[in-house]
Amino acid sequence: MDTGNTYEVRDMKLAGQGLLNIEYAESKMGSLLEIRKRFIKEKPLAGVRVGLALHITKETAVLVRTLIAGGADVAITGCNPLSTQDDVAAALAKEGVKVYGYKGENSEDYYKYLNKIIEFKPNITIDDGCDLVSEIHKKHTELIPSIIAGCEETTTGVIRLNAMEKDNALKYPMIAVNDNDTKHLLDNYYSTGQSTCDGIIRATNVLFAGKTVVTAGYGSCGKGFALRARGLGANVIVTEINPFRALQAVYDGFRVMKMEDAAPLGEIFCTLTGDKHVIRLEHMRKMKSGAIMANSGHFDIEIDIAGLKKASSATKRVRPFLDEFVLDGKNLYICGEGRLVNLAAAEGHPSEVMATSFCGQALAVEYAVKHRGKLPVKVIQLPKEIDDNIALLQLSALSVKIDTLTEEQKKYLSGWEEGT
Ligand SMILES: NC(=O)c1ccc[n+]([C@@H]2O[C@H](COP(=O)([O-])OP(=O)(O)OC[C@H]3O[C@@H](n4cnc5c(N)ncnc54)[C@H](O)[C@@H]3O)[C@@H](O)[C@H]2O)c1
């Protein structure tokens, strides 16, 4: 590990490649760069310390540079032990950013680095999964008076925050950036679908065409994955616990059934639920030899890997991000240790997609600073105008122009007199 006063990363010699990757990402993130241009002029974040626990990827580096351009002091660690891009971490360290993380962190280092962000005494926290907020609320409540707000990137984090609010445990305002329409549509739906297929393919080199693929969960991420797996030629089965989502999957043309019935049919399984032990030992015992399992939900608890390890007669790492388990004489495979497969075994979302997600983060930080002391201590959403503005920025980056309402149309749409 390379350690300095303000960083701990795998290898500073990777900084050159990291810089190339960050610049490549920037070339696809025009909407976020528009915000950066404005931030450079207006410096809306001057004097604000922003502490991030986000996947340390080339796209996150573009967000970090944008926050710094707005005048913020920034410190960052990862939010998943397998998602850090070591070259990017090195490049950020070289640019003088406080950065702590490496790919393949053990749990001790994961929490040590989270504590580095806490020692930085952030005024704003940006989380992906709520670990930073949870750690501050459990062990560092002394920081809370100087925290303006927090921003949360993913569904699982928002679920945890809602639970904190319900328990009266939440002590500072939280902006659910995940709930922006622009975030959900591009990131969870379009991009998780593609990048999850990419992660499974990179880990296994499996052919999707003709395979039976089982998608657990038909929320934003599950829908995207089911759609892309079908696009690659797979026969897709969906499992759900929510009747409406299950019905939607049926009418979208998928077979819907219980996991116990899907287990003997599937050849590739992917969980995208945010729930625990969605694939259990009893399901694995019914699977065919050669079945591949992956998870693209936030935490590595969707597949009961501990149960599988215990019950297996042998295990081996076949190649990076692919482990083989011998269970009842059959070979079963787990991709990326059951961690978010698109980040563990591939590169996460394409830069174009992260541009919209991170427009949401940059504008949420600005919104929090503008409304310092006035936001309710609750989980809140950004105003719709900001979300619409992100969509416009992204359309503009794609050189797409859209119509606006005429005066006659505005009057018609807000009136009730005109009818048949
Ligand atoms: N891999 C990524 O890059 C990425 C991106 C965005 C979100 N996420 C994560 O993916 C997960 C899903 O996010 P989402 O936005 O689709 O959430 P969502 O709430 O829209 O969908 C989750 C779905 O899973 C279903 N579900 C819950 N328990 C289940 C079970 N036992 N069996 C079958 N279905 C079950 C729910 O009914 C729901 O329809 C979250 O953990 C989120 O944080 C990952």
GROMACS .gro file of C-alpha atoms and ligand atoms in nm:
model
  464
    1MET     CA    1   0.000   0.000   0.000
    2ASP     CA    2   0.119   0.356  -0.071
    3THR     CA    3   0.052   0.586   0.223
    4GLY     CA    4   0.096   0.963   0.254
    5ASN     CA    5  -0.038   1.230   0.487
    6THR     CA    6  -0.362   1.260   0.295
    7TYR     CA    7  -0.398   0.926   0.120
    8GLU     CA    8  -0.374   0.550   0.139
    9VAL     CA    9  -0.401   0.379  -0.201
   10ARG     CA   10  -0.274   0.060  -0.367
   11ASP     CA   11   0.006   0.200  -0.584
   12MET     CA   12   0.089   0.560  -0.678
   13LYS     CA   13   0.255   0.436  -0.999
   14LEU     CA   14  -0.097   0.373  -1.136
   15ALA     CA   15  -0.175   0.748  -1.127
   16GLY     CA   16  -0.092   0.804  -1.498
   17GLN     CA   17  -0.347   0.544  -1.614
   18GLY     CA   18  -0.595   0.677  -1.358
   19LEU     CA   19  -0.565   1.027  -1.502
   20LEU     CA   20  -0.627   0.895  -1.855
   21ASN     CA   21  -0.938   0.713  -1.732
   22ILE     CA   22  -1.070   1.022  -1.551
   23GLU     CA   23  -1.019   1.235  -1.863
   24TYR     CA   24  -1.191   0.969  -2.075
   25ALA     CA   25  -1.487   0.967  -1.832
   26GLU     CA   26  -1.501   1.349  -1.844
   27SER     CA   27  -1.535   1.340  -2.222
   28LYS     CA   28  -1.867   1.155  -2.172
   29MET     CA   29  -1.996   1.362  -1.878
   30GLY     CA   30  -2.090   1.690  -2.048
   31SER     CA   31  -2.389   1.761  -1.821
   32LEU     CA   32  -2.176   1.745  -1.507
   33LEU     CA   33  -1.907   1.958  -1.673
   34GLU     CA   34  -2.171   2.226  -1.739
   35ILE     CA   35  -2.236   2.237  -1.364
   36ARG     CA   36  -1.862   2.249  -1.302
   37LYS     CA   37  -1.828   2.553  -1.532
   38ARG     CA   38  -2.090   2.735  -1.327
   39PHE     CA   39  -1.933   2.619  -0.998
   40ILE     CA   40  -1.595   2.761  -1.106
   41LYS     CA   41  -1.756   3.103  -1.152
   42GLU     CA   42  -1.991   3.105  -0.853
   43LYS     CA   43  -1.797   2.896  -0.594
   44PRO     CA   44  -2.121   2.794  -0.416
   45LEU     CA   45  -1.941   2.540  -0.194
   46ALA     CA   46  -1.665   2.770  -0.067
   47GLY     CA   47  -1.545   2.665   0.275
   48VAL     CA   48  -1.761   2.351   0.290
   49ARG     CA   49  -1.604   2.015   0.380
   50VAL     CA   50  -1.764   1.731   0.182
   51GLY     CA   51  -1.692   1.374   0.298
   52LEU     CA   52  -1.774   1.100   0.050
   53ALA     CA   53  -1.818   0.725   0.086
   54LEU     CA   54  -1.880   0.641  -0.280
   55HIS     CA   55  -1.741   0.380  -0.520
   56ILE     CA   56  -1.399   0.523  -0.612
   57THR     CA   57  -1.434   0.510  -0.989
   58LYS     CA   58  -1.329   0.737  -1.273
   59GLU     CA   59  -1.680   0.889  -1.277
   60THR     CA   60  -1.671   0.961  -0.903
   61ALA     CA   61  -1.339   1.135  -0.962
   62VAL     CA   62  -1.522   1.369  -1.202
   63LEU     CA   63  -1.772   1.448  -0.926
   64VAL     CA   64  -1.486   1.507  -0.680
   65ARG     CA   65  -1.321   1.751  -0.922
   66THR     CA   66  -1.657   1.927  -0.967
   67LEU     CA   67  -1.711   1.971  -0.593
   68ILE     CA   68  -1.357   2.103  -0.557
   69ALA     CA   69  -1.421   2.343  -0.849
   70GLY     CA   70  -1.719   2.471  -0.648
   71GLY     CA   71  -1.487   2.559  -0.359
   72ALA     CA   72  -1.534   2.249  -0.140
   73ASP     CA   73  -1.265   2.066   0.052
   74VAL     CA   74  -1.316   1.696  -0.023
   75ALA     CA   75  -1.218   1.363   0.135
   76ILE     CA   76  -1.326   1.031  -0.014
   77THR     CA   77  -1.330   0.663   0.069
   78GLY     CA   78  -1.503   0.370  -0.102
   79CYS     CA   79  -1.841   0.225  -0.015
   80ASN     CA   80  -1.769  -0.133  -0.114
   81PRO     CA   81  -1.452  -0.336  -0.062
   82LEU     CA   82  -1.436  -0.452  -0.425
   83SER     CA   83  -1.536  -0.141  -0.621
   84THR     CA   84  -1.233   0.088  -0.594
   85GLN     CA   85  -1.043   0.148  -0.917
   86ASP     CA   86  -0.685   0.160  -0.790
   87ASP     CA   87  -0.555   0.372  -1.076
   88VAL     CA   88  -0.823   0.636  -1.014
   89ALA     CA   89  -0.753   0.641  -0.640
   90ALA     CA   90  -0.383   0.699  -0.718
   91ALA     CA   91  -0.463   0.979  -0.964
   92LEU     CA   92  -0.684   1.154  -0.708
   93ALA     CA   93  -0.411   1.122  -0.444
   94LYS     CA   94  -0.163   1.274  -0.689
   95GLU     CA   95  -0.399   1.568  -0.744
   96GLY     CA   96  -0.393   1.627  -0.368
   97VAL     CA   97  -0.738   1.489  -0.289
   98LYS     CA   98  -0.771   1.313   0.046
   99VAL     CA   99  -0.841   0.957  -0.067
  100TYR     CA  100  -0.842   0.627   0.119
  101GLY     CA  101  -0.920   0.291  -0.041
  102TYR     CA  102  -0.804   0.001  -0.253
  103LYS     CA  103  -0.973  -0.282  -0.441
  104GLY     CA  104  -1.007  -0.588  -0.221
  105GLU     CA  105  -1.010  -0.409   0.117
  106ASN     CA  106  -1.065  -0.619   0.428
  107SER     CA  107  -1.337  -0.516   0.668
  108GLU     CA  108  -1.086  -0.361   0.911
  109ASP     CA  109  -0.946  -0.127   0.644
  110TYR     CA  110  -1.296  -0.051   0.515
  111TYR     CA  111  -1.394   0.091   0.855
  112LYS     CA  112  -1.050   0.247   0.915
  113TYR     CA  113  -1.097   0.449   0.596
  114LEU     CA  114  -1.456   0.538   0.682
  115ASN     CA  115  -1.312   0.680   1.003
  116LYS     CA  116  -1.065   0.890   0.804
  117ILE     CA  117  -1.368   1.065   0.651
  118ILE     CA  118  -1.516   1.110   0.998
  119GLU     CA  119  -1.186   1.258   1.127
  120PHE     CA  120  -1.211   1.506   0.837
  121LYS     CA  121  -1.526   1.643   1.012
  122PRO     CA  122  -1.746   1.678   0.702
  123ASN     CA  123  -2.017   1.945   0.681
  124ILE     CA  124  -2.188   1.739   0.411
  125THR     CA  125  -2.181   1.361   0.375
  126ILE     CA  126  -2.232   1.179   0.047
  127ASP     CA  127  -2.304   0.811   0.092
  128ASP     CA  128  -2.382   0.511  -0.125
  129GLY     CA  129  -2.546   0.262   0.108
  130CYS     CA  130  -2.561   0.474   0.427
  131ASP     CA  131  -2.253   0.331   0.603
  132LEU     CA  132  -2.100   0.674   0.666
  133VAL     CA  133  -2.423   0.823   0.804
  134SER     CA  134  -2.483   0.513   1.014
  135GLU     CA  135  -2.128   0.524   1.161
  136ILE     CA  136  -2.165   0.897   1.246
  137HIS     CA  137  -2.503   0.840   1.412
  138LYS     CA  138  -2.378   0.538   1.610
  139LYS     CA  139  -2.034   0.654   1.722
  140HIS     CA  140  -1.964   1.019   1.633
  141THR     CA  141  -2.270   1.222   1.729
  142GLU     CA  142  -2.036   1.508   1.829
  143LEU     CA  143  -2.003   1.584   1.453
  144ILE     CA  144  -2.375   1.629   1.398
  145PRO     CA  145  -2.410   2.000   1.497
  146SER     CA  146  -2.168   2.099   1.220
  147ILE     CA  147  -2.327   1.878   0.953
  148ILE     CA  148  -2.551   2.067   0.711
  149ALA     CA  149  -2.700   1.763   0.537
  150GLY     CA  150  -2.626   1.429   0.377
  151CYS     CA  151  -2.689   1.297   0.027
  152GLU     CA  152  -2.766   0.931  -0.047
  153GLU     CA  153  -2.698   0.764  -0.380
  154THR     CA  154  -2.875   0.427  -0.370
  155THR     CA  155  -3.206   0.253  -0.293
  156THR     CA  156  -3.063   0.046  -0.008
  157GLY     CA  157  -2.923   0.360   0.159
  158VAL     CA  158  -3.260   0.536   0.128
  159ILE     CA  159  -3.434   0.232   0.282
  160ARG     CA  160  -3.192   0.246   0.579
  161LEU     CA  161  -3.246   0.624   0.615
  162ASN     CA  162  -3.624   0.586   0.610
  163ALA     CA  163  -3.588   0.327   0.887
  164MET     CA  164  -3.372   0.572   1.086
  165GLU     CA  165  -3.632   0.847   1.040
  166LYS     CA  166  -3.911   0.612   1.151
  167ASP     CA  167  -3.713   0.521   1.467
  168ASN     CA  168  -3.648   0.893   1.539
  169ALA     CA  169  -3.278   0.808   1.507
  170LEU     CA  170  -3.206   1.046   1.217
  171LYS     CA  171  -3.027   1.358   1.341
  172TYR     CA  172  -2.955   1.561   1.028
  173PRO     CA  173  -3.135   1.626   0.696
  174MET     CA  174  -3.083   1.370   0.421
  175ILE     CA  175  -3.139   1.424   0.050
  176ALA     CA  176  -3.240   1.104  -0.130
  177VAL     CA  177  -3.056   1.171  -0.455
  178ASN     CA  178  -3.140   0.811  -0.551
  179ASP     CA  179  -3.505   0.913  -0.577
  180ASN     CA  180  -3.446   1.170  -0.854
  181ASP     CA  181  -3.632   1.055  -1.165
  182THR     CA  182  -3.316   1.117  -1.365
  183LYS     CA  183  -3.112   0.892  -1.132
  184HIS     CA  184  -3.358   0.606  -1.120
  185LEU     CA  185  -3.425   0.595  -1.491
  186LEU     CA  186  -3.071   0.606  -1.622
  187ASP     CA  187  -2.871   0.449  -1.341
  188ASN     CA  188  -3.092   0.183  -1.181
  189TYR     CA  189  -3.289   0.088  -1.492
  190TYR     CA  190  -3.084   0.130  -1.810
  191SER     CA  191  -2.737   0.109  -1.669
  192THR     CA  192  -2.760  -0.156  -1.398
  193GLY     CA  193  -2.914  -0.380  -1.662
  194GLN     CA  194  -2.623  -0.342  -1.903
  195SER     CA  195  -2.340  -0.328  -1.651
  196THR     CA  196  -2.469  -0.630  -1.457
  197CYS     CA  197  -2.463  -0.839  -1.775
  198ASP     CA  198  -2.115  -0.696  -1.838
  199GLY     CA  199  -1.997  -0.798  -1.488
  200ILE     CA  200  -2.130  -1.153  -1.520
  201ILE     CA  201  -1.980  -1.188  -1.867
  202ARG     CA  202  -1.638  -1.054  -1.759
  203ALA     CA  203  -1.635  -1.284  -1.454
  204THR     CA  204  -1.741  -1.598  -1.645
  205ASN     CA  205  -1.727  -1.533  -2.023
  206VAL     CA  206  -2.064  -1.714  -2.034
  207LEU     CA  207  -2.293  -1.692  -2.340
  208PHE     CA  208  -2.632  -1.549  -2.244
  209ALA     CA  209  -2.809  -1.658  -2.565
  210GLY     CA  210  -3.020  -1.966  -2.502
  211LYS     CA  211  -2.957  -1.966  -2.127
  212THR     CA  212  -3.227  -1.954  -1.863
  213VAL     CA  213  -3.157  -1.645  -1.656
  214VAL     CA  214  -3.334  -1.595  -1.323
  215THR     CA  215  -3.377  -1.235  -1.207
  216ALA     CA  216  -3.468  -1.195  -0.841
  217GLY     CA  217  -3.648  -0.862  -0.801
  218TYR     CA  218  -3.838  -0.663  -1.064
  219GLY     CA  219  -3.773  -0.311  -0.936
  220SER     CA  220  -3.580  -0.052  -1.135
  221CYS     CA  221  -3.260  -0.261  -1.142
  222GLY     CA  222  -3.429  -0.599  -1.192
  223LYS     CA  223  -3.638  -0.468  -1.483
  224GLY     CA  224  -3.328  -0.331  -1.653
  225PHE     CA  225  -3.138  -0.657  -1.606
  226ALA     CA  226  -3.430  -0.871  -1.728
  227LEU     CA  227  -3.462  -0.653  -2.039
  228ARG     CA  228  -3.090  -0.666  -2.124
  229ALA     CA  229  -3.061  -1.041  -2.052
  230ARG     CA  230  -3.353  -1.097  -2.290
  231GLY     CA  231  -3.180  -0.871  -2.542
  232LEU     CA  232  -2.879  -1.101  -2.527
  233GLY     CA  233  -3.104  -1.394  -2.615
  234ALA     CA  234  -3.169  -1.545  -2.272
  235ASN     CA  235  -3.498  -1.695  -2.152
  236VAL     CA  236  -3.571  -1.487  -1.847
  237ILE     CA  237  -3.757  -1.590  -1.533
  238VAL     CA  238  -3.850  -1.330  -1.270
  239THR     CA  239  -3.903  -1.390  -0.898
  240GLU     CA  240  -4.078  -1.125  -0.686
  241ILE     CA  241  -4.254  -1.075  -0.356
  242ASN     CA  242  -4.450  -0.765  -0.465
  243PRO     CA  243  -4.775  -0.859  -0.646
  244PHE     CA  244  -4.786  -0.546  -0.866
  245ARG     CA  245  -4.425  -0.585  -0.980
  246ALA     CA  246  -4.485  -0.957  -1.040
  247LEU     CA  247  -4.789  -0.873  -1.252
  248GLN     CA  248  -4.589  -0.619  -1.448
  249ALA     CA  249  -4.323  -0.884  -1.515
  250VAL     CA  250  -4.592  -1.124  -1.640
  251TYR     CA  251  -4.729  -0.862  -1.883
  252ASP     CA  252  -4.378  -0.768  -1.992
  253GLY     CA  253  -4.364  -1.127  -2.116
  254PHE     CA  254  -4.150  -1.295  -1.850
  255ARG     CA  255  -4.218  -1.621  -1.667
  256VAL     CA  256  -4.278  -1.543  -1.300
  257MET     CA  257  -4.247  -1.805  -1.028
  258LYS     CA  258  -4.108  -1.877  -0.681
  259MET     CA  259  -3.732  -1.905  -0.639
  260GLU     CA  260  -3.774  -2.269  -0.531
  261ASP     CA  261  -3.938  -2.344  -0.869
  262ALA     CA  262  -3.689  -2.133  -1.067
  263ALA     CA  263  -3.385  -2.291  -0.895
  264PRO     CA  264  -3.382  -2.619  -1.097
  265LEU     CA  265  -3.444  -2.432  -1.426
  266GLY     CA  266  -3.192  -2.148  -1.407
  267GLU     CA  267  -2.839  -2.145  -1.545
  268ILE     CA  268  -2.756  -1.785  -1.446
  269PHE     CA  269  -2.909  -1.626  -1.135
  270CYS     CA  270  -2.887  -1.261  -1.039
  271THR     CA  271  -3.032  -1.094  -0.730
  272LEU     CA  272  -3.128  -0.725  -0.750
  273THR     CA  273  -3.359  -0.680  -0.452
  274GLY     CA  274  -3.180  -0.502  -0.163
  275ASP     CA  275  -3.313  -0.792   0.050
  276LYS     CA  276  -3.134  -1.059   0.252
  277HIS     CA  277  -3.091  -1.429   0.166
  278VAL     CA  278  -3.301  -1.421  -0.146
  279ILE     CA  279  -3.109  -1.726  -0.272
  280ARG     CA  280  -3.062  -1.974   0.013
  281LEU     CA  281  -2.901  -2.315   0.051
  282GLU     CA  282  -3.235  -2.489  -0.005
  283HIS     CA  283  -3.249  -2.320  -0.350
  284MET     CA  284  -2.884  -2.396  -0.431
  285ARG     CA  285  -2.938  -2.766  -0.356
  286LYS     CA  286  -3.197  -2.769  -0.638
  287MET     CA  287  -2.975  -2.595  -0.895
  288LYS     CA  288  -2.812  -2.764  -1.193
  289SER     CA  289  -2.440  -2.828  -1.187
  290GLY     CA  290  -2.267  -2.532  -1.349
  291ALA     CA  291  -2.522  -2.276  -1.229
  292ILE     CA  292  -2.377  -1.926  -1.197
  293MET     CA  293  -2.493  -1.687  -0.922
  294ALA     CA  294  -2.433  -1.314  -0.903
  295ASN     CA  295  -2.570  -1.022  -0.707
  296SER     CA  296  -2.615  -0.664  -0.821
  297GLY     CA  297  -2.801  -0.538  -0.513
  298HIS     CA  298  -2.610  -0.309  -0.280
  299PHE     CA  299  -2.490  -0.552  -0.010
  300ASP     CA  300  -2.338  -0.899  -0.036
  301ILE     CA  301  -2.618  -1.058   0.165
  302GLU     CA  302  -2.865  -1.141  -0.110
  303ILE     CA  303  -2.708  -1.482  -0.172
  304ASP     CA  304  -2.638  -1.693   0.139
  305ILE     CA  305  -2.270  -1.741   0.059
  306ALA     CA  306  -2.180  -1.822   0.420
  307GLY     CA  307  -2.432  -2.109   0.415
  308LEU     CA  308  -2.294  -2.228   0.081
  309LYS     CA  309  -1.935  -2.219   0.210
  310LYS     CA  310  -2.029  -2.421   0.515
  311ALA     CA  311  -2.218  -2.687   0.320
  312SER     CA  312  -1.967  -2.721   0.034
  313SER     CA  313  -1.720  -3.009   0.022
  314ALA     CA  314  -1.464  -2.801  -0.173
  315THR     CA  315  -1.417  -2.445  -0.296
  316LYS     CA  316  -1.168  -2.282  -0.526
  317ARG     CA  317  -1.108  -1.950  -0.701
  318VAL     CA  318  -1.121  -2.043  -1.068
  319ARG     CA  319  -1.028  -1.700  -1.199
  320PRO     CA  320  -1.052  -1.343  -1.072
  321PHE     CA  321  -1.409  -1.275  -0.955
  322LEU     CA  322  -1.527  -1.636  -0.995
  323ASP     CA  323  -1.540  -1.891  -0.713
  324GLU     CA  324  -1.643  -2.254  -0.754
  325PHE     CA  325  -1.822  -2.446  -0.478
  326VAL     CA  326  -1.887  -2.821  -0.478
  327LEU     CA  327  -2.229  -2.880  -0.323
  328ASP     CA  328  -2.383  -3.229  -0.319
  329GLY     CA  329  -2.138  -3.326  -0.595
  330LYS     CA  330  -2.247  -3.034  -0.820
  331ASN     CA  331  -2.034  -2.734  -0.918
  332LEU     CA  332  -2.190  -2.396  -0.840
  333TYR     CA  333  -2.029  -2.062  -0.920
  334ILE     CA  334  -2.041  -1.724  -0.744
  335CYS     CA  335  -1.930  -1.408  -0.924
  336GLY     CA  336  -1.741  -1.130  -0.743
  337GLU     CA  337  -1.788  -1.281  -0.395
  338GLY     CA  338  -2.157  -1.191  -0.418
  339ARG     CA  339  -2.078  -0.818  -0.415
  340LEU     CA  340  -2.231  -0.579  -0.671
  341VAL     CA  341  -2.115  -0.770  -0.977
  342ASN     CA  342  -2.114  -0.472  -1.212
  343LEU     CA  343  -1.859  -0.293  -0.992
  344ALA     CA  344  -1.668  -0.595  -0.862
  345ALA     CA  345  -1.610  -0.766  -1.196
  346ALA     CA  346  -1.666  -0.479  -1.441
  347GLU     CA  347  -1.640  -0.099  -1.431
  348GLY     CA  348  -1.981  -0.003  -1.293
  349HIS     CA  349  -2.206   0.227  -1.487
  350PRO     CA  350  -2.097   0.398  -1.808
  351SER     CA  351  -1.977   0.756  -1.757
  352GLU     CA  352  -2.271   0.900  -1.951
  353VAL     CA  353  -2.507   0.753  -1.691
  354MET     CA  354  -2.304   0.857  -1.390
  355ALA     CA  355  -2.308   1.211  -1.530
  356THR     CA  356  -2.681   1.237  -1.453
  357SER     CA  357  -2.653   1.063  -1.114
  358PHE     CA  358  -2.369   1.295  -1.014
  359CYS     CA  359  -2.542   1.609  -1.149
  360GLY     CA  360  -2.792   1.508  -0.880
  361GLN     CA  361  -2.518   1.485  -0.615
  362ALA     CA  362  -2.350   1.813  -0.712
  363LEU     CA  363  -2.682   2.002  -0.719
  364ALA     CA  364  -2.794   1.836  -0.393
  365VAL     CA  365  -2.479   1.961  -0.219
  366GLU     CA  366  -2.538   2.311  -0.358
  367TYR     CA  367  -2.905   2.296  -0.252
  368ALA     CA  368  -2.808   2.187   0.101
  369VAL     CA  369  -2.556   2.470   0.134
  370LYS     CA  370  -2.808   2.727   0.004
  371HIS     CA  371  -3.068   2.605   0.255
  372ARG     CA  372  -2.828   2.554   0.545
  373GLY     CA  373  -3.017   2.537   0.874
  374LYS     CA  374  -3.357   2.541   0.700
  375LEU     CA  375  -3.392   2.180   0.583
  376PRO     CA  376  -3.609   1.947   0.793
  377VAL     CA  377  -3.435   1.660   0.974
  378LYS     CA  378  -3.598   1.407   0.743
  379VAL     CA  379  -3.534   1.211   0.427
  380ILE     CA  380  -3.626   1.462   0.156
  381GLN     CA  381  -3.618   1.475  -0.223
  382LEU     CA  382  -3.471   1.747  -0.438
  383PRO     CA  383  -3.734   1.984  -0.582
  384LYS     CA  384  -3.872   1.866  -0.918
  385GLU     CA  385  -3.729   2.173  -1.098
  386ILE     CA  386  -3.377   2.058  -1.011
  387ASP     CA  387  -3.449   1.705  -1.137
  388ASP     CA  388  -3.600   1.849  -1.458
  389ASN     CA  389  -3.295   2.072  -1.496
  390ILE     CA  390  -3.069   1.764  -1.478
  391ALA     CA  391  -3.273   1.603  -1.758
  392LEU     CA  392  -3.234   1.921  -1.965
  393LEU     CA  393  -2.858   1.934  -1.901
  394GLN     CA  394  -2.825   1.572  -2.013
  395LEU     CA  395  -3.043   1.630  -2.323
  396SER     CA  396  -2.828   1.930  -2.408
  397ALA     CA  397  -2.512   1.721  -2.366
  398LEU     CA  398  -2.667   1.477  -2.614
  399SER     CA  399  -2.757   1.769  -2.849
  400VAL     CA  400  -3.128   1.689  -2.818
  401LYS     CA  401  -3.378   1.976  -2.826
  402ILE     CA  402  -3.739   1.942  -2.707
  403ASP     CA  403  -4.059   2.143  -2.749
  404THR     CA  404  -4.194   2.387  -2.492
  405LEU     CA  405  -4.561   2.458  -2.419
  406THR     CA  406  -4.725   2.736  -2.617
  407GLU     CA  407  -4.934   2.991  -2.422
  408GLU     CA  408  -5.249   2.830  -2.566
  409GLN     CA  409  -5.134   2.486  -2.445
  410LYS     CA  410  -5.046   2.617  -2.098
  411LYS     CA  411  -5.396   2.763  -2.070
  412TYR     CA  412  -5.559   2.444  -2.197
  413LEU     CA  413  -5.364   2.215  -1.963
  414SER     CA  414  -5.441   2.428  -1.656
  415GLY     CA  415  -5.811   2.483  -1.736
  416TRP     CA  416  -6.124   2.270  -1.703
  417GLU     CA  417  -6.388   2.448  -1.913
  418GLU     CA  418  -6.284   2.321  -2.256
  419GLY     CA  419  -6.425   1.970  -2.321
  420THR     CA  420  -6.589   1.761  -2.594
  421LIG     N1  421  -2.554  -0.256  -0.907
  421LIG     C1  422  -2.575  -0.126  -0.913
  421LIG     O1  423  -2.501  -0.052  -0.973
  421LIG     C2  424  -2.695  -0.069  -0.845
  421LIG     C3  425  -2.751   0.051  -0.893
  421LIG     C4  426  -2.865   0.102  -0.829
  421LIG     C5  427  -2.918   0.034  -0.720
  421LIG     N2  428  -2.858  -0.081  -0.674
  421LIG     C6  429  -2.910  -0.160  -0.562
  421LIG     O2  430  -2.993  -0.263  -0.619
  421LIG     C7  431  -3.095  -0.300  -0.525
  421LIG     C8  432  -3.231  -0.284  -0.593
  421LIG     O3  433  -3.253  -0.147  -0.627
  421LIG     P1  434  -3.387  -0.100  -0.702
  421LIG     O4  435  -3.372   0.046  -0.724
  421LIG     O5  436  -3.420  -0.191  -0.815
  421LIG     O6  437  -3.493  -0.125  -0.582
  421LIG     P2  438  -3.649  -0.144  -0.593
  421LIG     O7  439  -3.702  -0.126  -0.455
  421LIG     O8  440  -3.705  -0.064  -0.706
  421LIG     O9  441  -3.665  -0.301  -0.636
  421LIG     C9  442  -3.636  -0.409  -0.554
  421LIG    C10  443  -3.738  -0.519  -0.587
  421LIG    O10  444  -3.700  -0.640  -0.520
  421LIG    C11  445  -3.817  -0.702  -0.473
  421LIG     N3  446  -3.783  -0.796  -0.367
  421LIG    C12  447  -3.756  -0.771  -0.236
  421LIG     N4  448  -3.731  -0.887  -0.169
  421LIG    C13  449  -3.743  -0.985  -0.262
  421LIG    C14  450  -3.729  -1.128  -0.256
  421LIG     N5  451  -3.702  -1.190  -0.141
  421LIG     N6  452  -3.747  -1.199  -0.370
  421LIG    C15  453  -3.777  -1.138  -0.488
  421LIG     N7  454  -3.793  -1.004  -0.500
  421LIG    C16  455  -3.775  -0.929  -0.388
  421LIG    C17  456  -3.904  -0.585  -0.428
  421LIG    O11  457  -4.040  -0.624  -0.419
  421LIG    C18  458  -3.879  -0.484  -0.538
  421LIG    O12  459  -3.971  -0.495  -0.645
  421LIG    C19  460  -3.074  -0.207  -0.405
  421LIG    O13  461  -2.993  -0.274  -0.311
  421LIG    C20  462  -2.998  -0.089  -0.464
  421LIG    O14  463  -2.927  -0.017  -0.366
  421LIG    C21  464  -2.750  -0.134  -0.736
   0.00000   0.00000   0.00000
